[in-house]
Amino acid sequence: MSKMRFFALQELVNRVPLEVNPPSDKISDYYGSHVFDRKKMQEYLPRDAFKAVMDAIEKGVPINRSMADLIANGMKNWAKSLHVTHYTHWFQPLTDGTAEKHDGFIEFGDNTEVIERFSGKLLIQQEPDASSFPNGGIRNTFEARGYTAWDVSSPAFVVDSTLCIPTIFISYTGDALDYKTPLLKALAAVDKAATEVCQLFDKNITRVYPQLGWEQEYFLIDSALYTARPDLCLTGRTLMGHSSAKDQQLEDHYFGSIPARVTAFMKELEIECHKLGIPVKTRHNEVAPNQFELAPIFENVNLANDHNQLVMDLMKRIAQKHKFAVLFHEKPYSGVNGSGKHNNWSLITDTGVNLFAPGKNPKGNMLFLTFIVNVLMMVYKNQDLLRASIVSAGNSHRLGANEAPPSILSIFLGKHLAGMLDELIKQVGSARMTPEEKTTLKLGIGRIPEILLNNTDRNRTSPFAFTGNRFEFRAVGSSANCAASMIALNAAMAHQLNDFKKSVDNLMAQGIGRDEAIFRILKETIIVSEPVRFEGDGYSDKWKEEAQQRGLTNISHVPEALMKYNDAQAREVLIGEGIFNENELKSRIEVELEKFTMKLQIESRVLGDLAINHIVPTAVNYQNRLIQNVLGLKEIFTQEEYEALSKDRKELIKEISRRVSAIKTQVKEMTEARKVANHLDCHTSKAYSYEEKVRPYLDSIRNHIDHLEMEIDDEIWPLPKYRELLFSK
Ligand code: ADP
Ligand code: MG
């Protein structure tokens, strides 16, 4: 056994769970203790400063400089009570993850004595040298100025000894370089559009807040095994490995202490989340060995997304402490279910009405129906945009692989709600409705809550499912920043609601009554969007055929799917609703294409290296032993006996030769394909070339390696095997 593999396995024997103790028995004693929330603001800020923050959050009123100084000072004083020494502007560049640059509070005072200061200027805006964050050509390195600016809608928090201030990140020209800036714009757009539609029904509604409840899936792996797998360390997934036969005895022997360690990790994670005001509830996921899920109670989208980013970061750090590595990759192990991040999404009004939950009376139900029907149309018209928002190199291994929704966007409503819509189509005729017809219709609509109460349908194969009071966007990848999908979804919804409102206004301008105008447009919308409704098995091949007949798109080619960010409908939504300007949209597409290219480039290099420097020498080594064996047989047996005894070994020698040659040839060809792709100077053709010309080699080389793993003596195999990586809980 290679030293690396041997020591990794050896390490596991001595692992012990860490002891984890919550600060108090009652969660409420420490929940939010590390967040500068309203309660603490009231305590630490002068009355005017507190009001300034509230006005900024609720009404978007800018904070002036002297107020900012007061706020910064209060924030610093609170932070010092938690022994904080540094502060950072915390932001979300277009890479996966968050960025921060820590500065100390330390400054020289007037008499050059050392003091601790945090001014309003430093709170509100910073200028990190951020030339190395992806920006798709918006900012050249010689003009490496990017600004971070405080997002007042997300509270400051303390991690370790650092005060973290959530910020947006923009270039010196004002173009967004992050996820948060366009997300805030998309949320504002849907707030405005949804409020206008709500006002057709209820004038008391003045704000609509989009909600997000994410479900984060992930794998844990012991850090020693992780380190012994260069492919995992460098690419986040195993590029080789024959599927495990599940040797339970061996697992017990090596991994007996695992479950307690996982529990300790989860316990500590939960405590840290609660201190940061992240309302998580942990639970195990039984789908794959060592795969788990963490889900909080839903929150406003911007905050929920900050919390998801923060949790991913916490998980990595806490895992390290417990001698685990956490894998967020969508498909760390081939043949084993991958990880996603369901985005549960709803719209809730400032009057407390969930627009995706049936109301208590006919009026409330019309509001509900209106929003449901607009979601149908939104998904129907924006299949390509929604897909573009969730595709990535990692997620492409998962989508459509019989474990996750396919690359076809469809909506599952459940048969009762679907039946209700079909009923509505029948009841709204083309002629003016009589008062009786309207009453019947409204009575029918009034029955929705009972109908949905009986609705026990749960379709697990739909990429976009109605689950009683929310929609669940299930195609999002586990490593993704939810902002990408939330930008697309909320912007598209804003656009759709604006279209709907215009159509209703048009009819009303022609003298048609409000209710009838709404019924007519709803009917039209239900009919047009019908192809996107699908209640059957989303994983089946039959659905792929049917979807094609219905004219739905199905794109598994990653760069092609990404390029849909730039087609007419996506532009109408993203540029039309003011989420991106031309420059920003162009750069966003470039960044995504580049990320894809870079990931494949790294995977291809790592695989080439492992194949040539680890696998081929091991195979040749074993082959030599076989050759020695055959020669030995020849020496001690008669020719006849020798022929019979050596046959299988000779076959194996040939087989190994064949595979070694194939690996060497293909690695060479793959390197050539990479060179060709790298010389293309346009991001798009480079990404296409990686998808079409480089990627296929990853699978075919792996295939040969995985066969060799089965054939070669386990003792000399250099890398930890799947059965070792996928130990039982
Ligand atoms: P599942 O049955 O899909 O595994 P859970 O019951 O654990 O899901 O809920 C998944 C997520 O949906 C949780 O984060 C939960 O808070 C969230 N959720 C519940 N209601 C809503 C809602 N109205 N809007 C957004 N998210 C919601
Ligand atoms: Mg779910």
Short mmCIF file of N, CA and C and ligand atoms in Angstrom, two decimals, residues 211-215 281 283 293 295-298 342 344-346 348 354 458 460 469-470 472, ligand 1:
data_model
loop_
_atom_site.label_atom_id
_atom_site.label_comp_id
_atom_site.label_asym_id
_atom_site.label_seq_id
_atom_site.Cartn_x
_atom_site.Cartn_y
_atom_site.Cartn_z
N GLN A 211 -39.10 35.37 -0.06
CA GLN A 211 -38.54 34.53 1.01
C GLN A 211 -37.74 33.38 0.41
N LEU A 212 -36.72 32.97 1.13
CA LEU A 212 -35.92 31.83 0.69
C LEU A 212 -35.63 30.90 1.87
N GLY A 213 -35.94 29.63 1.67
CA GLY A 213 -35.52 28.59 2.63
C GLY A 213 -34.67 27.61 1.86
N TRP A 214 -33.37 27.63 2.12
CA TRP A 214 -32.48 26.71 1.37
C TRP A 214 -32.26 25.43 2.15
N GLU A 215 -31.95 24.37 1.41
CA GLU A 215 -31.61 23.09 2.04
C GLU A 215 -30.23 22.70 1.51
N LYS A 281 -31.93 24.01 11.51
CA LYS A 281 -32.27 22.76 12.18
C LYS A 281 -31.55 21.67 11.39
N ARG A 283 -30.35 17.87 10.15
CA ARG A 283 -30.85 16.50 10.06
C ARG A 283 -29.99 15.69 9.10
N GLU A 293 -27.67 16.93 5.34
CA GLU A 293 -28.38 18.13 4.89
C GLU A 293 -28.60 19.05 6.08
N ALA A 295 -30.85 22.59 7.01
CA ALA A 295 -31.84 23.56 6.52
C ALA A 295 -32.27 24.48 7.65
N PRO A 296 -32.31 25.77 7.35
CA PRO A 296 -32.81 26.72 8.35
C PRO A 296 -34.29 26.99 8.13
N ILE A 297 -34.88 27.74 9.01
CA ILE A 297 -36.22 28.28 8.77
C ILE A 297 -36.05 29.40 7.75
N PHE A 298 -37.00 29.52 6.82
CA PHE A 298 -36.84 30.50 5.74
C PHE A 298 -36.80 31.94 6.26
N HIS A 342 -31.85 22.74 -2.61
CA HIS A 342 -33.21 23.18 -2.97
C HIS A 342 -33.42 24.61 -2.49
N ASN A 344 -36.35 26.91 -1.60
CA ASN A 344 -37.79 27.09 -1.35
C ASN A 344 -38.08 28.57 -1.40
N TRP A 345 -39.03 28.93 -2.26
CA TRP A 345 -39.22 30.35 -2.55
C TRP A 345 -40.69 30.75 -2.41
N SER A 346 -40.94 31.87 -1.79
CA SER A 346 -42.30 32.38 -1.73
C SER A 346 -42.28 33.90 -1.65
N ILE A 348 -44.13 37.08 0.36
CA ILE A 348 -44.99 37.39 1.51
C ILE A 348 -45.19 38.90 1.62
N ASN A 354 -49.01 35.13 2.60
CA ASN A 354 -48.14 34.39 1.70
C ASN A 354 -48.88 34.24 0.37
N ARG A 458 -46.74 14.49 -3.60
CA ARG A 458 -45.39 15.01 -3.42
C ARG A 458 -44.55 14.46 -4.56
N ARG A 460 -41.17 14.19 -6.34
CA ARG A 460 -39.77 14.44 -6.00
C ARG A 460 -38.89 14.60 -7.24
N ASN A 469 -47.31 25.85 -0.04
CA ASN A 469 -47.30 27.30 0.25
C ASN A 469 -46.05 27.97 -0.31
N ARG A 470 -45.34 27.25 -1.17
CA ARG A 470 -44.10 27.78 -1.75
C ARG A 470 -43.75 26.97 -2.98
N GLU A 472 -40.52 25.06 -4.88
CA GLU A 472 -39.22 24.52 -4.53
C GLU A 472 -38.42 24.37 -5.82
P1 ADP B 1 -38.57 19.15 2.57
O1 ADP B 1 -39.80 18.40 2.91
O2 ADP B 1 -38.63 19.73 1.20
O3 ADP B 1 -37.28 18.41 2.78
P2 ADP B 1 -38.62 21.10 4.85
O4 ADP B 1 -39.95 20.96 5.48
O5 ADP B 1 -37.43 20.77 5.64
O6 ADP B 1 -38.52 20.43 3.45
O7 ADP B 1 -38.52 22.61 4.40
C1 ADP B 1 -37.61 23.03 3.49
C2 ADP B 1 -37.39 24.49 3.58
O8 ADP B 1 -38.53 25.21 3.12
C3 ADP B 1 -37.10 25.02 4.98
O9 ADP B 1 -35.99 25.88 4.89
C4 ADP B 1 -38.35 25.81 5.28
O10 ADP B 1 -38.11 26.87 6.18
C5 ADP B 1 -38.68 26.33 3.92
N1 ADP B 1 -40.02 26.93 3.80
C6 ADP B 1 -41.16 26.59 4.42
N2 ADP B 1 -42.15 27.45 4.10
C7 ADP B 1 -41.61 28.36 3.24
C8 ADP B 1 -42.09 29.51 2.57
N3 ADP B 1 -43.35 29.92 2.68
N4 ADP B 1 -41.23 30.19 1.79
C9 ADP B 1 -39.96 29.82 1.67
N5 ADP B 1 -39.45 28.76 2.27
C10 ADP B 1 -40.26 28.03 3.06
#
